[in-house]
Short mmCIF file of C-alpha atoms in Angstrom, two decimals:
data_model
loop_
_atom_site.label_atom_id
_atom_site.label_comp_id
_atom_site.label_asym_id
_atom_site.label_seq_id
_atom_site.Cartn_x
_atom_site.Cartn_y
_atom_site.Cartn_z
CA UNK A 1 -3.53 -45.50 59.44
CA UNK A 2 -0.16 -45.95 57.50
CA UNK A 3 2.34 -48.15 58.79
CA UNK A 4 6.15 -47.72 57.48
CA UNK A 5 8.40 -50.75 57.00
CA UNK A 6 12.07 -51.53 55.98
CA UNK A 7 11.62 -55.32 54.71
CA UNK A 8 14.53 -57.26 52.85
CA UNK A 9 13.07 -58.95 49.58
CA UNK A 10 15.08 -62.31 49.24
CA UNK A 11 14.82 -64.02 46.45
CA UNK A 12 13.25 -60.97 44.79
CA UNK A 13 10.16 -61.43 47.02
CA UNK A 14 8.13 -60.11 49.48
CA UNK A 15 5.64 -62.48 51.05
CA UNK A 16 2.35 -61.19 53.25
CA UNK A 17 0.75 -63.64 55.59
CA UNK A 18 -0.47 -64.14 59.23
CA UNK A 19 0.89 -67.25 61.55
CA UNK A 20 -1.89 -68.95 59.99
CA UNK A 21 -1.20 -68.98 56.35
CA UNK A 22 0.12 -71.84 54.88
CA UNK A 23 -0.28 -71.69 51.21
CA UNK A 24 2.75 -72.43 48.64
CA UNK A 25 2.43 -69.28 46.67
CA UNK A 26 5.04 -70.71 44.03
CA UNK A 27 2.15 -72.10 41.46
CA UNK A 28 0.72 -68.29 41.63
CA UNK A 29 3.70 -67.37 39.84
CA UNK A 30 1.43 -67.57 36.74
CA UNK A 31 2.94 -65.35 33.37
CA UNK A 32 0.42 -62.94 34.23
CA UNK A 33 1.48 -62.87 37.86
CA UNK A 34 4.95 -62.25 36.44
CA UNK A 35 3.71 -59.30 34.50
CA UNK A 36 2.16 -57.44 37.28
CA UNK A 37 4.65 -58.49 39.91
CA UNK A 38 2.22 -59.68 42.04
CA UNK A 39 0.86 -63.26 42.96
CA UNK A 40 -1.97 -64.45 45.28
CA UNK A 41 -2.33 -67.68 46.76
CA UNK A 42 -5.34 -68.28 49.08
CA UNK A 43 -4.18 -66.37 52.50
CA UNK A 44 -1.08 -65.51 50.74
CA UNK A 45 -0.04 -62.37 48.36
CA UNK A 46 3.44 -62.23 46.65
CA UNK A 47 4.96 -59.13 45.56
CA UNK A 48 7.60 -59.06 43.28
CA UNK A 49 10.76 -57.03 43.25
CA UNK A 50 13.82 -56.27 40.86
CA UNK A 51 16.58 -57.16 43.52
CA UNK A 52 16.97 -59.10 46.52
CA UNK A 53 17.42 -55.36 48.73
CA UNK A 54 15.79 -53.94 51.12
CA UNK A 55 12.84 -52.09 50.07
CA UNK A 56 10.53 -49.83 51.83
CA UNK A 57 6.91 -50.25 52.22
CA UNK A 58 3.86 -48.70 53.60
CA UNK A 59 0.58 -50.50 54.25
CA UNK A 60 -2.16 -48.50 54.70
CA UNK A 61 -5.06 -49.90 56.75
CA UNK A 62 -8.52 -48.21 55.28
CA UNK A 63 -11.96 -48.69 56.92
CA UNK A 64 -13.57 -48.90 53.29
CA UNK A 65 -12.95 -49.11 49.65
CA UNK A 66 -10.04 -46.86 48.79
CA UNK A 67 -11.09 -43.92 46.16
CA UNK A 68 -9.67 -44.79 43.04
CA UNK A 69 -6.19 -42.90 42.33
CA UNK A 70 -4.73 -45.22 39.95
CA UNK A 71 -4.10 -42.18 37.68
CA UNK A 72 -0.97 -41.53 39.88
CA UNK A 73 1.02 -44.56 39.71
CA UNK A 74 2.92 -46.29 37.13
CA UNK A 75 1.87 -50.03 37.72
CA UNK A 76 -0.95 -51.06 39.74
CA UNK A 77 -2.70 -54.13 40.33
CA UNK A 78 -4.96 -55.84 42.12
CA UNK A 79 -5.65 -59.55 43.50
CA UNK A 80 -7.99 -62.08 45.13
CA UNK A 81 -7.63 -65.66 46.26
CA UNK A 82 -7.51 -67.99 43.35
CA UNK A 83 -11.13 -69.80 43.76
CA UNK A 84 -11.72 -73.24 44.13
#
């Protein structure tokens, strides 16, 4: 399933979380983070983006490992929780 949102990126973020998360996902901001635009915190992912706009996005919602179509994309990346 593939869900479709309009999101506005302030500060030239856009954070995903649940009403749970409470992590400060400003020390993931590591220079590698930087690089790939993208920084995890423990229930927290960061993604980066060029302006503060609004930016479309589309989560997709898979029942089990996606097939791997990197080829097609310019930048991709991927994250875990930093571990303990």
């Amino acid at each position: 399933m593939t869900t479709h949102l309009e999101l506005f990126a302030d500060y030239h973020q856009i954070h995903v979380m649940d009403e749970h998360s409470d992590s400060d996902v400003g020390g993931a901001w590591t220079a590698q983070a930087l690089l790939d635009a993208l920084a995890a915190a423990e229930d927290v992912l960061a993604f980066s983006t060029v302006n503060n706009m609004d930016v479309v996005v589309a989560v997709d919602t898979l029942e089990g490992e996606p097939k791997d179509d990197s080829a097609d994309f310019d930048h991709v990346v991927e994250a875990s929780p930093p571990r303990a």
